[in-house]
Tab-separated table of C-alpha atoms in Angstrom:
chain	number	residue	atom	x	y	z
A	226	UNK	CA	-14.582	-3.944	3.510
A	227	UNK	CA	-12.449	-0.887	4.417
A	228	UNK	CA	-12.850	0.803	7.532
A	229	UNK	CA	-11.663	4.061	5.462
A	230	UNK	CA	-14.267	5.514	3.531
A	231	UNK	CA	-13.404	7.614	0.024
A	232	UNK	CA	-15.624	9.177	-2.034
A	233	UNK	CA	-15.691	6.996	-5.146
A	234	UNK	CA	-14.699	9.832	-7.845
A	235	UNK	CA	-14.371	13.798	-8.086
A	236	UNK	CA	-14.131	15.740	-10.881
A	237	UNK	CA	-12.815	19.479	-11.191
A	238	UNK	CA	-11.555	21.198	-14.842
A	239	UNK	CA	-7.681	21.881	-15.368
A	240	UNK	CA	-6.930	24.689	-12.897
A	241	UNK	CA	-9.332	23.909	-10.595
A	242	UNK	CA	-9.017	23.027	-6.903
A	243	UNK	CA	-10.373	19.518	-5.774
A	244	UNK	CA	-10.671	17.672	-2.516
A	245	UNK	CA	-10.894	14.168	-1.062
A	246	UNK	CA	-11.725	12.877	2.020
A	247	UNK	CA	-10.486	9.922	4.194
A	248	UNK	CA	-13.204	9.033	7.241
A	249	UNK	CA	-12.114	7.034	9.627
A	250	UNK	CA	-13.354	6.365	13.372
A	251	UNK	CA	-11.291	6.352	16.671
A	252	UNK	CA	-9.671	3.366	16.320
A	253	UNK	CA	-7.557	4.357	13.545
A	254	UNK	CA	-7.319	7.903	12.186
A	255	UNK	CA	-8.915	9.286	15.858
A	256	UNK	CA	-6.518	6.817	17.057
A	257	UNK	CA	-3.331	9.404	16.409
A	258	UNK	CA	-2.031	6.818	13.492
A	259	UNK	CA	-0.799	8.857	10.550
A	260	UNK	CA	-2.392	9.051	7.147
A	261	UNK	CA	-0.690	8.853	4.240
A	262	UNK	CA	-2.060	8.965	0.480
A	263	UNK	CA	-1.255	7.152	-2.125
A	264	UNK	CA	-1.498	8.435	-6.518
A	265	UNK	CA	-2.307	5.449	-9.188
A	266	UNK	CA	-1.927	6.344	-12.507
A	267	UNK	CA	-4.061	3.892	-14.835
A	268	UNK	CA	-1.602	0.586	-15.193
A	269	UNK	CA	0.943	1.278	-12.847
A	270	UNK	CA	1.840	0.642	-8.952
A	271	UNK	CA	0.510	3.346	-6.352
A	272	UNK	CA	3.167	6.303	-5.744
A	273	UNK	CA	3.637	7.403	-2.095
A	274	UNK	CA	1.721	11.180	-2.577
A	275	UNK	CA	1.749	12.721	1.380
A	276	UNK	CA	2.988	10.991	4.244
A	277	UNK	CA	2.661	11.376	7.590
A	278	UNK	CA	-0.204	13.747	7.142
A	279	UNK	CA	1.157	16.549	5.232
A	280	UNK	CA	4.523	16.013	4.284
A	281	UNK	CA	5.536	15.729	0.403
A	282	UNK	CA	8.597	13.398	-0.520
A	283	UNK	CA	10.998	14.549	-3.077
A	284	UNK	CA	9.583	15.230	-6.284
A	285	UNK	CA	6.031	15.708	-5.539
A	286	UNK	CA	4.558	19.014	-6.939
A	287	UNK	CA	3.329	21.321	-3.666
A	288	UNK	CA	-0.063	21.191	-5.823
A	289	UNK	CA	-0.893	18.376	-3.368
A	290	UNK	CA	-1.422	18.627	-0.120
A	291	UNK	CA	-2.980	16.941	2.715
A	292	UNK	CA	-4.583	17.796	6.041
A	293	UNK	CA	-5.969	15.620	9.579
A	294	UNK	CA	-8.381	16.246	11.791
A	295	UNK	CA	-9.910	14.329	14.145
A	296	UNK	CA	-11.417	11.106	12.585
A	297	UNK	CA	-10.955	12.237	8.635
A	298	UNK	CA	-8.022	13.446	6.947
A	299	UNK	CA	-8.168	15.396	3.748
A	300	UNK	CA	-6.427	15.650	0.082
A	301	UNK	CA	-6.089	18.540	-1.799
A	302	UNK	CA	-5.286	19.003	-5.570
A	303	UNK	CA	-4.508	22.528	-6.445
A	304	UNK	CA	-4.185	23.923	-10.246
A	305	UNK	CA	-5.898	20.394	-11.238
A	306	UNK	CA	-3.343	19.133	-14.243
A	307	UNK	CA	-4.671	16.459	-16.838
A	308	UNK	CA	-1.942	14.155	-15.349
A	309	UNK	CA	-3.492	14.037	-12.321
A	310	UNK	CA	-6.232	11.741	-13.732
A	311	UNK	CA	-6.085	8.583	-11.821
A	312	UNK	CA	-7.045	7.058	-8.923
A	313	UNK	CA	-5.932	7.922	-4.805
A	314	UNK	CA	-5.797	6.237	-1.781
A	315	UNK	CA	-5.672	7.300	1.833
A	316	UNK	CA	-3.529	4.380	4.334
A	317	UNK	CA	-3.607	4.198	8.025
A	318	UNK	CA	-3.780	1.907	10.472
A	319	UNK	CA	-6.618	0.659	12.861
A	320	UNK	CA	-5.571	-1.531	15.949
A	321	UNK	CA	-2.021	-1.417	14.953
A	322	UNK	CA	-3.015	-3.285	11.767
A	323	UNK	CA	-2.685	-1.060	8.098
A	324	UNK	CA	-5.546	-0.471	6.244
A	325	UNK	CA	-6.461	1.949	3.115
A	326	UNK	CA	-9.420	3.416	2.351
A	327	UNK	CA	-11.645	2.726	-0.308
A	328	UNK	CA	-10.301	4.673	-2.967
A	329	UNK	CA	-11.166	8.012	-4.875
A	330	UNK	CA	-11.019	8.355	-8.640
A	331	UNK	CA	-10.115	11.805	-10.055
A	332	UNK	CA	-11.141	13.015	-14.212
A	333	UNK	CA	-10.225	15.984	-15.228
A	334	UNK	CA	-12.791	17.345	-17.129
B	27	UNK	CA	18.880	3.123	-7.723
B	28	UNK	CA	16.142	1.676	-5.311
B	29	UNK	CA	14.132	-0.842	-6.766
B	30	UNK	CA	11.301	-3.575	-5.063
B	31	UNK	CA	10.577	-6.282	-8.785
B	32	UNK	CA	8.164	-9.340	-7.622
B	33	UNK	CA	7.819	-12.824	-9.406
B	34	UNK	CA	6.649	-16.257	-9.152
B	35	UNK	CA	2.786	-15.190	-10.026
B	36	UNK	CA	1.103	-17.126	-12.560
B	37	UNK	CA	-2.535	-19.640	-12.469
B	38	UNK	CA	-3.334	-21.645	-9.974
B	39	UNK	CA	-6.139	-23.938	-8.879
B	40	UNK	CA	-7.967	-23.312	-6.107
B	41	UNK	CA	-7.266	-25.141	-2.944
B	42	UNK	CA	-3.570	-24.435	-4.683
B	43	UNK	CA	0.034	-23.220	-3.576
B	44	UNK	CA	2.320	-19.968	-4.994
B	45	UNK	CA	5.115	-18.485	-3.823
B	46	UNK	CA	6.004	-14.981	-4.510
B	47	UNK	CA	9.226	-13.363	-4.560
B	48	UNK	CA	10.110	-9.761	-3.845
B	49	UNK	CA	13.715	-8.587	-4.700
B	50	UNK	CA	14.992	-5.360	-3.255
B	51	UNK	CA	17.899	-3.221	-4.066
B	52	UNK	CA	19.392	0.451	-3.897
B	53	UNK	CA	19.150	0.072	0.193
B	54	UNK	CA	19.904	-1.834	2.919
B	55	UNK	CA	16.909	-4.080	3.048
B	56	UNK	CA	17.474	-5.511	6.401
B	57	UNK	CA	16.950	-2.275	7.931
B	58	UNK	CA	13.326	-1.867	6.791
B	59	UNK	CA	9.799	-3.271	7.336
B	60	UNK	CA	8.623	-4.635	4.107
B	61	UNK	CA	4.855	-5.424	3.556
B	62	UNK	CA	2.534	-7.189	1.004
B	63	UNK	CA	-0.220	-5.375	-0.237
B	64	UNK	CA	-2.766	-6.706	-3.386
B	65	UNK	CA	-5.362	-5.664	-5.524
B	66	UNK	CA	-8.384	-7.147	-7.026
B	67	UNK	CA	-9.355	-6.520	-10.908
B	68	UNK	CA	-10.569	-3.559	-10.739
B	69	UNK	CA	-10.826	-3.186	-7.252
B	70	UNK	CA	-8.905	-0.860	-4.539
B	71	UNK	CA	-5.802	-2.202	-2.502
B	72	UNK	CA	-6.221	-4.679	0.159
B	73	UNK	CA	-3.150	-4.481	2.858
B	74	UNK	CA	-2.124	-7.970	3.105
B	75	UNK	CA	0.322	-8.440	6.059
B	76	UNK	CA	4.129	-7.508	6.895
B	77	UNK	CA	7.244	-8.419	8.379
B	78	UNK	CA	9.394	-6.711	10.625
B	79	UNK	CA	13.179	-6.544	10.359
B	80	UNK	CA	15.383	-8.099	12.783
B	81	UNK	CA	15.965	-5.858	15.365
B	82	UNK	CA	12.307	-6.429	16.084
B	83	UNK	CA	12.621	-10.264	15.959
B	84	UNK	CA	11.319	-10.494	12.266
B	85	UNK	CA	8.063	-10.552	14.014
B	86	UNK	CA	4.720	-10.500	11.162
B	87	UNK	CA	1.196	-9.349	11.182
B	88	UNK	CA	-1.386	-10.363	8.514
B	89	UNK	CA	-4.952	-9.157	7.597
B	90	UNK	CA	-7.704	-11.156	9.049
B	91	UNK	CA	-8.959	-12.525	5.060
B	92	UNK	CA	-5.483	-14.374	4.335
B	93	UNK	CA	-4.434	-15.562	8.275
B	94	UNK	CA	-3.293	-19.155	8.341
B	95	UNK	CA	-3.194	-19.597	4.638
B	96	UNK	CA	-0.326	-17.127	3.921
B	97	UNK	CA	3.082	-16.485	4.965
B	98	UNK	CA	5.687	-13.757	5.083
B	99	UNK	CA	9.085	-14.167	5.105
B	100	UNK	CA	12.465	-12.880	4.436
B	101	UNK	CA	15.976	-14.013	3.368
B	102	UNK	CA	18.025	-10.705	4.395
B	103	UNK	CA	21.283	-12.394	2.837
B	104	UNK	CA	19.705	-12.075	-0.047
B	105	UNK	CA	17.574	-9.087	-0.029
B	106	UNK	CA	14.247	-10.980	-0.909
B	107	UNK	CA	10.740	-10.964	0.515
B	108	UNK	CA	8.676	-13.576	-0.007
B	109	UNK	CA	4.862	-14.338	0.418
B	110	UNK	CA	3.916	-18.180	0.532
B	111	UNK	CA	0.232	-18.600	-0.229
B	112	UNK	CA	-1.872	-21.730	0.630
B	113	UNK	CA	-4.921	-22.859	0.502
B	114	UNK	CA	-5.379	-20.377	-2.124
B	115	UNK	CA	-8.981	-19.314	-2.877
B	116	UNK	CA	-11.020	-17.324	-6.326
B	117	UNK	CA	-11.094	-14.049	-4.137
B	118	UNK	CA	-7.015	-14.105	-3.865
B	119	UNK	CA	-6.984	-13.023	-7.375
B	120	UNK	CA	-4.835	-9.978	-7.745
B	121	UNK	CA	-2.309	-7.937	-8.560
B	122	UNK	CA	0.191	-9.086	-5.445
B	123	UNK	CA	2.906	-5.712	-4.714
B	124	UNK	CA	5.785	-5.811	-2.309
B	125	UNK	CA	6.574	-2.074	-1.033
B	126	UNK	CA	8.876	-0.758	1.144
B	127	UNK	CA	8.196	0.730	5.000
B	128	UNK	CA	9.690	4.270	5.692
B	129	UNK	CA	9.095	5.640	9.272
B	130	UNK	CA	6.326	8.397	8.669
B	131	UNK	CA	7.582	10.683	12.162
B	132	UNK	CA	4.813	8.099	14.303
B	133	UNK	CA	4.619	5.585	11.837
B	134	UNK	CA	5.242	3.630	8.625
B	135	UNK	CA	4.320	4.884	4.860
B	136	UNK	CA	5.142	2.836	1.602
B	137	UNK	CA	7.748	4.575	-0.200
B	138	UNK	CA	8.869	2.150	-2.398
B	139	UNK	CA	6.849	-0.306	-4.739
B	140	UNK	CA	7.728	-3.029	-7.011
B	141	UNK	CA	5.774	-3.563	-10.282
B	142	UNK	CA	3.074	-5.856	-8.770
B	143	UNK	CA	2.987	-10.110	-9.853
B	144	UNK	CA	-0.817	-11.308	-11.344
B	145	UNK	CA	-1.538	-14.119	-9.488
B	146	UNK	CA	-4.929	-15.716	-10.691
B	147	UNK	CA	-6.793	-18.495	-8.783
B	148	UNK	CA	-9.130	-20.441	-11.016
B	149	UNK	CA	-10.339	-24.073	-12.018
């Protein structure tokens, strides 16, 4: 049982903006640890999406972006693309140990 | 180009053994923290444990639900990971991935992933 907590889907049409949360508690995301997010397109591996918070690696489209505060850390999907249907997943750590949340998947409508 | 592939999953009985193997290229593996992480059919990813490199003494962690039945180690000569599983149980049926540690600016993301190995435990 995760000690992150997703909401298990969102939907939004193409163009749209869409959100997902990460809740933690203070012994991980209160804690200070980063959060990072994760994309998983049906059938593959997850794809590092933000790390460290709020930073983009190379190649990822500044339609995401993601926000911390406190206890909960936030994703955002802006101009919501049909290739941004699959599932995401928020990673932190909690007593030093990693953990991921439970996972959020996103249809485009 | 940098690249994690995993083998060595396959069926096995419970109360079984399996050994995965992880092998890394495009970077100097022995630099980096290297983790398992798995997930169930259909479920969400379950962080399964890590290893350090060896300026930090190869030192590993592991989730509470596969302590003392699995173990992480590494063979930086070769630039392979490996996860021995024992005592292997119905509910370690997964998808097993291997993924890469980068240093986040306070700590570690997974920037790299292999392909993931199906390892299925059943009678």
């Amino acid at each position: 049982q995760s000690v992150l907590t997703q909401p298990p889907s969102v939907s939004g049409a193409p163009g749209q903006r869409v959100t997902i949360s990460c809740t933690g508690s203070s012994s991980n995301i209160g804690a200070g640890y980063d959060v990072h997010w994760y994309q998983q397109l049906p059938g593959t591996a997850p794809k590092l999406l933000i790390y460290g918070n709020s930073n983009r690696p190379s190649g990822v489209p500044d339609r995401f972006s993601g926000s911390k505060s406190g206890t909960s850390a936030s994703l955002a999907i802006t101009g919501l693309q049909a290739e941004d249907e699959a599932d995401y997943y928020c990673q932190s750590y909690d007593s030093s140990l990693s953990v991921f949340g439970t996972g959020t998947k996103v249809t485009v409508l | 180009e940098v690249q994690l592939v995993e083998s060595g999953g396959g069926l096995v009985q419970p109360g079984g053994s399996l050994r995965l193997s992880c092998a890394a290229s495009g970077f100097t593996f022995s630099d980096h923290y290297m983790d398992w992480v798995r997930q169930a059919p259909g479920k969400g990813l379950e962080w399964v444990g890590r290893t350090r490199n060896k300026a930090n003494s190869y030192t590993t962690e592991y989730a509470a639900s596969v302590k003392g039945r699995f173990t992480i180690s590494r063979d930086d000569s070769k630039n392979s990971l490996y996860l021995q599983m024992n005592s292997l149980k119905t509910e370690d049926t997964a998808v097993y991935y291997c993924a890469k540690n980068m240093w986040s600016g306070s700590y570690y993301a997974f920037d790299i992933w292999g392909q993931g190995t199906m390892v299925t435990v059943s009678s």
